[in-house]
Amino acid sequence: MSTLSDLVYAQGFADGADVEWLHRLAGDGQLLADLAFADIVIWVPTPDDSFIAVAHARPGGAATLFYRDIVGDRVRPQWRAQVRDAFQSARIIDSASPDWFEETPTRVRAVPIVREPARGDVPATVIGVLTRHTNLGEARTPSRQQITFNDCADDLFGMVASGEFPDPAAPTAPRRGAPRASDGLIRVDVDGITTFASPNALSAFNRMGFDDELEGEPLVEVITQILPEKRQFDETLPVVATGRAPWWAEVEARGVIVSLRAIPLRDHGTRIGAIVMCRDISELRHRDQELITKDATIREIHHRVKNNLQTVASLLRIQARRTHSDEARDALAHATRRVSAIAVVHDTLSEGLTQSVDFDDVFSRVLKLVAEVAAAPNTRAITRKTGTFGTLPSEYATPLALALTELVTNAVEHGLAGQEGEVEIAAERTAEHLEVRVRDTGVGLPEGQVGRGLGTQIVRTLIQGELGGTIDWHTSMGSGTEVTIDIPLRYIERDAG
């Protein structure tokens, strides 16, 4: 499905500020739908003098009229004149009589979307139209809460038509824990006195220790009363509690954390009060804290594993220096490099916040492990990496690092033994595969001798068994060796998820 930006730009919009304004309004579409108990649709003009829907929000406390998604659809004939009038006149246009939509009586309100308020000789900039579609088939005697919600919606519609909502000064809403109208809504007047508090809002404050009625009380004094003494609090809290700025804050008391969002209400620039929505986010914050604690624990485990592996590598290195057997010394050196390669992966994981690693960084560090091999007498090997590995899950980074350590070490030790040459590691990543080629300019190996050594067996086990990939050797005497590894990324992503 096309995004709002795609749909808007397709209609010839060139001003990014217009698109950003529509994005902000669409972000509050659910709030408007919940307050109005109606479907909210955002329309933008098309080059052929029509309108197309670019956003839609269904009400949370009432039946929707649109059971099918209408985003991307053109405005229906019965609404076109009303929407066009609102767009051209920059005035709110209500339907003169109930409109029938799929055998359901509805009432439609068309609200011009003004990007900025008119100032002096500068007229308002109308960039689209917002329509409210109220289902009259479920008409019933409205409760006090529904009346207040509708009043708040009408105030916001007026602000949309005057370019005062959404407020460009408002910070971006948090991704998790943002209060909704149904979570708790408080309306305050220009002096910050509570004139209405929904049952959910009152319950949230009761859980924080306030055991009286909110209505008739200054909200900022209520919050000050329940805050623990000597506890630091958010500096924006008074501004939010009085509704003087479109801001966010959190209140914590008795182990309960409540998120607050203030939306100042204005009538053509004159402040008439505010909406303060609240939501108990205690469980969300506790989960966030648990995740932070678990993440820190996991990173500490990786750090300790890395330290232990480095200790093992040091012990193997000491043992290799003391042994008198060349064969044993070589075996211990290989074991040291393998342990060190695993330690590099754990070291990288101990520094990050996810269980995925930038394998290009890991492999750059792994290449340094073969430096002492390249520095062997009469051997001068230059290692070079081309291409990009990208990010890999940790469970695949370890076997791949080990496999490449073996291949590069073998290329230096056997392919370039006693001579000067180059080892190239070329990585090529697509949407479905990661292909790695390890090429050397050495003497090559006779046919039939590939795949007999312990290192080769280790590489086969790691690539084929743990990564579900394939590995192939191409070698000939005097022209070097090329090893090709192919790993299916879908296999990796499925297991990593």
Coordinates of C-alpha atoms in Angstrom, one line a residue:
M1 CA 0.0 0.0 0.0
S2 CA 1.2 3.5 -0.8
T3 CA 2.3 5.7 2.1
L4 CA 0.8 9.1 2.8
S5 CA 3.9 10.8 1.3
D6 CA 3.6 8.7 -1.9
L7 CA 0.0 9.6 -2.4
V8 CA 0.5 13.3 -1.6
Y9 CA 3.5 13.7 -3.9
A10 CA 1.7 11.8 -6.7
Q11 CA -0.9 14.7 -6.7
G12 CA 1.8 17.2 -7.5
F13 CA 2.6 18.5 -4.0
A14 CA 6.1 20.1 -4.1
D15 CA 6.3 21.7 -0.7
G16 CA 7.7 19.3 1.9
A17 CA 6.3 21.4 4.7
D18 CA 2.8 20.6 3.4
V19 CA 3.5 16.9 3.5
E20 CA 5.0 17.2 7.0
W21 CA 1.9 19.0 8.2
L22 CA -0.4 16.3 6.8
H23 CA 1.8 13.6 8.4
R24 CA 1.4 15.4 11.8
L25 CA -2.3 15.7 11.4
A26 CA -2.6 12.0 10.3
G27 CA -0.6 11.1 13.4
D28 CA -3.4 12.6 15.5
G29 CA -6.2 11.1 13.3
Q30 CA -6.9 8.4 15.9
L31 CA -7.3 11.0 18.6
L32 CA -9.8 13.0 16.5
A33 CA -11.7 9.8 15.6
D34 CA -11.9 8.7 19.3
L35 CA -13.1 12.2 20.4
A36 CA -15.6 12.6 17.6
F37 CA -16.8 8.9 17.8
A38 CA -16.6 9.0 14.0
D39 CA -14.4 8.0 11.1
I40 CA -11.8 10.6 10.1
V41 CA -10.5 10.8 6.5
I42 CA -7.9 13.2 5.1
W43 CA -8.2 14.2 1.5
V44 CA -5.9 16.1 -0.8
P45 CA -6.7 17.7 -4.2
T46 CA -5.8 15.9 -7.4
P47 CA -4.7 17.5 -10.7
D48 CA -8.1 16.8 -12.3
D49 CA -10.1 18.8 -9.7
S50 CA -11.0 15.8 -7.5
F51 CA -9.8 14.6 -4.1
I52 CA -8.0 11.4 -3.0
A53 CA -8.0 9.9 0.5
V54 CA -4.5 9.8 2.0
A55 CA -5.2 8.8 5.6
H56 CA -8.1 7.2 7.5
A57 CA -8.7 6.6 11.2
R58 CA -11.6 4.5 12.7
P59 CA -13.2 5.4 16.0
G60 CA -12.3 3.2 19.0
G61 CA -15.6 3.7 20.8
A62 CA -18.1 3.5 18.0
A63 CA -18.8 1.5 14.9
T64 CA -16.9 2.4 11.8
L65 CA -18.6 3.3 8.5
F66 CA -15.8 2.1 6.3
Y67 CA -15.2 -1.6 6.7
R68 CA -12.9 -1.5 3.7
D69 CA -9.8 0.6 3.5
I70 CA -10.5 3.8 1.5
V71 CA -7.0 5.2 1.5
G72 CA -6.1 5.7 -2.2
D73 CA -9.7 6.0 -3.2
R74 CA -11.2 9.1 -4.9
V75 CA -13.8 11.1 -3.0
R76 CA -17.3 9.8 -3.6
P77 CA -19.8 11.9 -5.7
Q78 CA -22.1 12.6 -2.7
W79 CA -19.2 14.2 -0.8
R80 CA -17.3 15.9 -3.7
A81 CA -19.2 19.2 -3.6
Q82 CA -19.0 19.5 0.2
V83 CA -15.3 18.7 0.2
R84 CA -14.6 21.2 -2.6
D85 CA -16.6 23.9 -0.9
A86 CA -14.6 23.5 2.3
F87 CA -11.3 23.5 0.4
Q88 CA -12.1 26.6 -1.7
S89 CA -13.8 28.7 1.0
A90 CA -11.4 27.7 3.9
R91 CA -14.6 27.2 6.1
I92 CA -16.0 24.2 7.9
I93 CA -19.0 22.8 5.9
D94 CA -21.6 20.6 7.5
S95 CA -24.0 18.4 5.5
A96 CA -27.4 20.0 5.3
S97 CA -29.2 16.7 5.8
P98 CA -28.2 13.1 6.8
D99 CA -26.2 11.4 4.1
W100 CA -26.7 7.7 3.4
F101 CA -23.7 5.5 3.1
E102 CA -24.3 1.8 2.3
E103 CA -27.8 2.0 3.8
T104 CA -26.5 3.7 7.0
P105 CA -27.5 7.3 7.9
T106 CA -24.5 9.5 8.4
R107 CA -23.6 13.1 9.1
V108 CA -20.6 14.5 7.3
R109 CA -18.5 17.5 8.3
A110 CA -15.8 18.8 6.0
V111 CA -12.9 20.8 7.7
P112 CA -10.3 22.6 5.6
I113 CA -6.8 21.7 6.6
V114 CA -4.9 25.0 6.9
R115 CA -1.1 24.8 7.2
E116 CA -0.6 28.2 8.9
P117 CA -2.9 30.8 10.4
A118 CA -3.8 33.8 8.3
R119 CA -1.6 36.8 9.3
G120 CA -2.2 40.4 8.1
D121 CA -2.5 40.3 4.3
V122 CA -1.3 36.7 4.1
P123 CA -4.3 34.4 3.5
A124 CA -4.6 31.0 5.0
T125 CA -2.9 28.1 3.1
V126 CA -5.5 25.3 2.5
I127 CA -3.7 22.1 1.7
G128 CA -6.4 19.5 2.1
V129 CA -9.7 18.6 3.7
L130 CA -10.5 16.5 6.8
T131 CA -13.9 14.8 6.9
R132 CA -15.8 13.5 9.9
H133 CA -18.3 10.7 9.1
T134 CA -20.6 10.1 12.1
N135 CA -22.8 7.0 12.2
L136 CA -26.3 8.1 13.0
G137 CA -27.6 4.5 13.0
E138 CA -26.3 4.1 16.6
A139 CA -27.7 7.3 17.9
R140 CA -28.5 7.2 21.6
T141 CA -28.6 9.7 24.5
P142 CA -25.1 10.9 24.8
S143 CA -23.3 10.6 28.2
R144 CA -21.5 13.6 29.8
Q145 CA -18.2 12.0 28.7
Q146 CA -19.4 11.7 25.1
I147 CA -20.6 15.3 25.1
T148 CA -17.2 16.5 26.5
F149 CA -15.3 14.4 23.9
N150 CA -17.4 15.8 21.1
D151 CA -16.8 19.4 22.4
C152 CA -13.1 18.7 22.4
A153 CA -13.3 17.3 18.9
D154 CA -15.2 20.4 17.7
D155 CA -12.5 22.7 19.3
L156 CA -9.8 20.7 17.5
F157 CA -11.6 20.8 14.2
G158 CA -11.8 24.6 14.6
M159 CA -8.1 24.7 15.2
V160 CA -7.4 22.5 12.1
A161 CA -9.5 25.0 10.0
S162 CA -7.5 28.0 11.5
G163 CA -4.1 26.4 11.1
E164 CA -3.5 26.0 14.9
F165 CA -3.6 22.2 15.0
P166 CA -1.4 20.3 14.8
D167 CA 1.0 22.5 16.6
P168 CA 4.4 22.6 14.8
A169 CA 6.1 23.3 18.2
A170 CA 4.8 20.1 19.7
P171 CA 7.5 17.3 20.1
T172 CA 7.2 14.1 18.3
A173 CA 5.0 11.6 20.1
P174 CA 6.7 8.7 21.9
R175 CA 6.5 5.4 20.0
R176 CA 5.3 3.5 23.1
G177 CA 3.0 4.6 25.9
A178 CA 1.4 7.6 24.2
P179 CA -1.8 8.5 26.0
R180 CA -5.1 8.0 24.1
A181 CA -8.4 9.6 24.7
S182 CA -9.8 6.3 26.0
D183 CA -6.9 5.9 28.5
G184 CA -8.0 9.1 30.4
L185 CA -8.9 12.6 29.5
I186 CA -8.9 15.7 31.6
R187 CA -10.2 19.1 30.4
V188 CA -8.9 22.2 32.1
D189 CA -9.9 25.9 31.6
V190 CA -7.6 28.8 31.0
D191 CA -6.6 28.9 34.6
G192 CA -5.7 25.2 34.8
I193 CA -8.8 24.2 36.8
T194 CA -10.2 20.8 35.9
T195 CA -13.6 21.0 34.4
F196 CA -14.0 17.4 33.4
A197 CA -12.1 14.2 34.2
S198 CA -13.0 10.8 32.6
P199 CA -13.3 7.8 34.9
N200 CA -10.1 6.3 33.6
A201 CA -8.2 9.6 34.3
L202 CA -9.6 9.7 37.9
S203 CA -8.6 6.0 38.4
A204 CA -5.0 6.8 37.2
F205 CA -4.7 9.6 39.8
N206 CA -6.3 7.5 42.5
R207 CA -3.6 4.8 42.0
M208 CA -1.0 7.5 42.5
G209 CA -2.5 8.5 45.9
F210 CA -5.1 11.2 45.1
D211 CA -8.3 10.1 46.7
D212 CA -10.6 13.1 46.0
E213 CA -12.4 14.4 42.9
L214 CA -10.3 16.0 40.2
E215 CA -13.1 18.4 38.9
G216 CA -12.9 21.8 40.3
E217 CA -9.2 21.4 41.4
P218 CA -6.1 23.0 39.8
L219 CA -4.5 20.0 38.1
V220 CA -1.0 21.3 38.8
E221 CA -1.7 21.5 42.5
V222 CA -3.2 18.0 42.5
I223 CA 0.0 16.7 40.9
T224 CA 2.2 18.6 43.3
Q225 CA 0.3 17.1 46.2
I226 CA 0.8 13.5 45.2
L227 CA 4.5 13.8 44.2
P228 CA 6.9 12.4 46.8
E229 CA 8.9 14.9 48.7
K230 CA 12.5 15.5 47.7
R231 CA 11.8 13.7 44.4
Q232 CA 13.1 15.4 41.2
F233 CA 10.3 15.8 38.7
D234 CA 10.1 16.8 35.0
E235 CA 10.6 20.5 34.6
T236 CA 7.9 20.6 31.9
L237 CA 5.3 19.1 34.3
P238 CA 3.7 22.5 35.3
V239 CA 3.4 23.6 31.7
V240 CA 1.7 20.3 30.8
A241 CA -0.6 20.3 33.9
T242 CA -1.8 23.8 33.1
G243 CA -2.2 23.0 29.4
R244 CA -0.1 26.0 28.3
A245 CA 2.1 24.2 25.8
P246 CA 1.7 21.1 23.6
W247 CA 4.1 19.0 25.6
W248 CA 4.6 15.6 27.2
A249 CA 5.5 14.7 30.8
E250 CA 5.5 11.8 33.3
V251 CA 4.3 11.6 36.9
E252 CA 5.5 8.9 39.2
A253 CA 4.1 8.3 42.7
R254 CA 3.6 5.1 44.8
G255 CA 5.3 3.1 42.1
V256 CA 2.7 4.2 39.5
I257 CA 3.9 6.1 36.4
V258 CA 1.4 8.1 34.4
S259 CA 2.2 9.7 31.1
L260 CA 0.6 13.1 30.3
R261 CA 0.1 14.9 27.0
A262 CA -1.3 18.4 26.9
I263 CA -3.0 19.9 23.9
P264 CA -3.8 23.6 24.3
L265 CA -7.2 24.6 22.9
R266 CA -7.4 27.9 21.0
D267 CA -10.1 29.9 19.3
H268 CA -8.4 32.0 16.5
G269 CA -5.3 32.5 18.7
T270 CA -7.1 33.0 22.0
R271 CA -6.4 30.2 24.5
I272 CA -9.7 28.7 25.8
G273 CA -8.3 25.8 27.9
A274 CA -6.6 22.5 27.2
I275 CA -7.0 18.8 26.9
V276 CA -4.7 16.7 29.1
M277 CA -4.7 13.0 28.3
C278 CA -3.2 10.6 30.8
R279 CA -2.2 6.9 30.7
D280 CA -0.9 4.5 33.3
I281 CA 2.4 3.3 31.7
S282 CA 3.8 1.6 34.8
E283 CA 3.9 -1.8 33.2
L284 CA 5.5 -0.5 30.1
R285 CA 8.2 1.3 32.0
H286 CA 8.8 -1.8 34.2
R287 CA 9.2 -3.9 31.0
D288 CA 11.6 -1.3 29.6
Q289 CA 13.7 -1.4 32.7
E290 CA 13.7 -5.2 32.6
L291 CA 14.9 -5.1 29.0
I292 CA 17.6 -2.6 29.9
T293 CA 18.7 -4.9 32.8
K294 CA 18.7 -8.0 30.6
D295 CA 20.6 -6.2 27.8
A296 CA 23.2 -5.1 30.3
T297 CA 23.5 -8.6 31.7
I298 CA 23.8 -10.1 28.2
R299 CA 26.5 -7.6 27.3
E300 CA 28.4 -8.4 30.5
I301 CA 28.2 -12.1 29.8
H302 CA 29.7 -11.5 26.3
H303 CA 32.4 -9.4 27.9
R304 CA 33.3 -12.1 30.4
V305 CA 33.2 -14.8 27.7
K306 CA 35.6 -12.7 25.7
N307 CA 37.9 -12.3 28.6
N308 CA 37.9 -16.0 29.3
L309 CA 38.6 -16.8 25.7
Q310 CA 41.4 -14.4 25.6
T311 CA 42.8 -16.1 28.7
V312 CA 42.6 -19.5 27.0
A313 CA 44.3 -18.0 23.9
S314 CA 47.1 -16.7 26.1
L315 CA 47.6 -20.0 27.7
L316 CA 47.7 -21.8 24.3
R317 CA 50.2 -19.2 23.1
I318 CA 52.4 -19.8 26.2
Q319 CA 52.2 -23.5 25.7
A320 CA 53.2 -23.1 22.0
R321 CA 56.3 -21.2 23.0
R322 CA 57.4 -23.9 25.4
T323 CA 56.8 -26.9 23.2
H324 CA 59.7 -28.4 21.3
S325 CA 57.7 -30.1 18.6
D326 CA 57.1 -28.1 15.4
E327 CA 53.9 -30.0 14.7
A328 CA 52.5 -29.4 18.2
R329 CA 53.6 -25.7 18.0
D330 CA 51.6 -25.3 14.7
A331 CA 48.6 -27.0 16.2
L332 CA 48.6 -24.8 19.2
A333 CA 49.0 -21.7 17.0
H334 CA 46.0 -22.7 15.0
A335 CA 43.9 -23.3 18.1
T336 CA 45.0 -19.9 19.4
R337 CA 43.7 -18.1 16.3
R338 CA 40.4 -20.0 16.4
V339 CA 39.8 -19.1 20.0
S340 CA 40.8 -15.5 19.3
A341 CA 38.4 -15.3 16.4
I342 CA 35.5 -16.3 18.7
A343 CA 36.6 -13.8 21.2
V344 CA 36.4 -11.0 18.6
V345 CA 32.7 -11.8 18.0
H346 CA 31.9 -11.8 21.7
D347 CA 33.9 -8.5 22.2
T348 CA 31.8 -6.9 19.4
L349 CA 28.6 -8.1 21.0
S350 CA 29.6 -6.8 24.4
E351 CA 29.7 -3.3 23.0
G352 CA 26.4 -3.2 21.1
L353 CA 22.7 -3.1 22.2
T354 CA 21.5 -5.8 19.8
Q355 CA 22.4 -9.5 19.2
S356 CA 23.5 -8.6 15.6
V357 CA 26.9 -7.5 14.6
D358 CA 28.5 -5.4 11.9
F359 CA 30.5 -8.2 10.3
D360 CA 32.7 -5.9 8.3
D361 CA 34.0 -4.6 11.6
V362 CA 34.4 -8.1 13.0
F363 CA 36.2 -9.4 10.0
S364 CA 38.6 -6.4 9.9
R365 CA 39.7 -7.4 13.4
V366 CA 39.8 -11.1 12.5
L367 CA 42.2 -10.3 9.7
K368 CA 44.7 -9.0 12.2
L369 CA 44.8 -12.5 13.7
V370 CA 46.7 -13.8 10.7
A371 CA 49.3 -11.0 10.9
E372 CA 51.8 -13.2 12.7
V373 CA 51.3 -16.0 10.1
A374 CA 51.9 -13.4 7.3
A375 CA 55.1 -12.3 9.1
A376 CA 56.6 -15.8 8.9
P377 CA 60.1 -16.0 7.5
N378 CA 60.4 -15.6 3.7
T379 CA 56.6 -15.0 3.4
R380 CA 55.1 -11.6 2.7
A381 CA 51.3 -11.7 2.3
I382 CA 49.1 -8.7 1.7
T383 CA 45.4 -9.2 2.8
R384 CA 42.7 -7.1 1.1
K385 CA 39.0 -7.0 1.7
T386 CA 36.5 -5.8 -0.9
G387 CA 32.7 -5.5 -0.8
T388 CA 30.5 -5.5 2.2
F389 CA 29.3 -8.3 4.6
G390 CA 26.7 -6.2 6.3
T391 CA 24.9 -7.0 9.6
L392 CA 24.6 -10.6 10.7
P393 CA 23.0 -12.3 13.7
S394 CA 25.5 -13.3 16.4
E395 CA 24.8 -17.0 16.0
Y396 CA 26.1 -16.8 12.4
A397 CA 28.9 -14.3 12.9
T398 CA 30.9 -16.8 15.0
P399 CA 31.0 -19.7 12.5
L400 CA 31.6 -17.4 9.6
A401 CA 34.5 -15.6 11.4
L402 CA 36.0 -19.0 12.2
A403 CA 35.6 -20.3 8.7
L404 CA 37.2 -17.2 7.1
T405 CA 40.0 -17.3 9.7
E406 CA 40.8 -20.9 8.5
L407 CA 40.6 -20.0 4.9
V408 CA 42.8 -16.9 5.1
T409 CA 45.3 -18.7 7.3
N410 CA 45.5 -21.6 4.9
A411 CA 45.9 -19.3 1.9
V412 CA 48.9 -17.6 3.7
E413 CA 50.5 -20.7 5.1
H414 CA 50.1 -23.0 2.2
G415 CA 49.4 -20.9 -0.9
L416 CA 52.0 -18.2 -0.2
A417 CA 54.5 -20.1 1.9
G418 CA 58.0 -18.7 1.3
Q419 CA 57.0 -16.1 -1.2
E420 CA 55.3 -12.7 -1.7
G421 CA 51.6 -12.6 -2.7
E422 CA 48.1 -11.3 -2.0
V423 CA 45.0 -12.7 -0.4
E424 CA 41.7 -11.1 -1.4
I425 CA 38.5 -11.6 0.5
A426 CA 35.6 -10.4 -1.7
A427 CA 32.1 -10.1 -0.2
E428 CA 29.0 -9.6 -2.2
R429 CA 25.6 -9.3 -0.5
T430 CA 22.2 -9.4 -2.2
A431 CA 18.7 -9.6 -0.8
E432 CA 18.9 -13.4 -0.8
H433 CA 22.6 -14.4 -0.6
L434 CA 25.9 -13.6 0.9
E435 CA 28.8 -14.7 -1.3
V436 CA 32.4 -14.6 -0.1
R437 CA 35.4 -15.4 -2.3
V438 CA 38.8 -16.0 -0.8
R439 CA 41.5 -15.8 -3.5
D440 CA 45.3 -16.1 -3.2
T441 CA 48.0 -15.6 -5.8
G442 CA 50.0 -18.6 -4.5
V443 CA 51.2 -21.8 -6.1
G444 CA 47.9 -23.6 -5.8
L445 CA 47.3 -27.2 -4.7
P446 CA 47.3 -30.3 -6.9
E447 CA 43.9 -31.7 -7.6
G448 CA 42.9 -34.3 -5.1
Q449 CA 44.6 -32.6 -2.2
V450 CA 41.8 -30.2 -1.4
G451 CA 39.6 -31.1 1.5
R452 CA 41.9 -33.4 3.4
G453 CA 43.2 -31.2 6.2
L454 CA 41.6 -30.5 9.6
G455 CA 41.1 -26.8 8.7
T456 CA 39.2 -27.7 5.5
Q457 CA 37.0 -30.1 7.5
I458 CA 36.3 -27.4 10.1
V459 CA 35.3 -25.0 7.3
R460 CA 33.0 -27.5 5.7
T461 CA 31.3 -28.2 9.0
L462 CA 30.8 -24.5 9.8
I463 CA 29.5 -23.4 6.4
Q464 CA 27.4 -26.4 5.5
G465 CA 26.3 -27.6 8.9
E466 CA 25.8 -24.3 10.9
L467 CA 25.1 -21.8 8.1
G468 CA 23.2 -24.0 5.6
G469 CA 25.5 -22.8 2.8
T470 CA 27.8 -24.2 0.2
I471 CA 31.6 -24.1 -0.3
D472 CA 33.6 -24.8 -3.4
W473 CA 37.4 -24.9 -4.1
H474 CA 39.0 -24.0 -7.4
T475 CA 42.7 -24.5 -7.5
S476 CA 45.4 -25.3 -10.0
M477 CA 49.2 -25.5 -9.8
G478 CA 50.9 -22.1 -10.3
S479 CA 47.7 -20.0 -10.4
G480 CA 46.5 -19.9 -6.8
T481 CA 43.4 -21.0 -5.1
E482 CA 39.9 -19.5 -5.0
V483 CA 37.3 -20.6 -2.4
T484 CA 33.7 -19.6 -2.8
I485 CA 31.2 -19.5 0.0
D486 CA 27.5 -19.0 -0.6
I487 CA 25.2 -18.5 2.4
P488 CA 21.4 -18.1 1.9
L489 CA 20.3 -15.0 3.8
R490 CA 16.7 -16.1 4.1
Y491 CA 17.9 -19.1 6.1
I492 CA 19.9 -16.7 8.4
E493 CA 17.0 -14.3 8.9
R494 CA 14.5 -17.0 9.6
D495 CA 16.6 -18.6 12.3
A496 CA 17.7 -15.3 13.7
G497 CA 14.1 -14.2 14.2

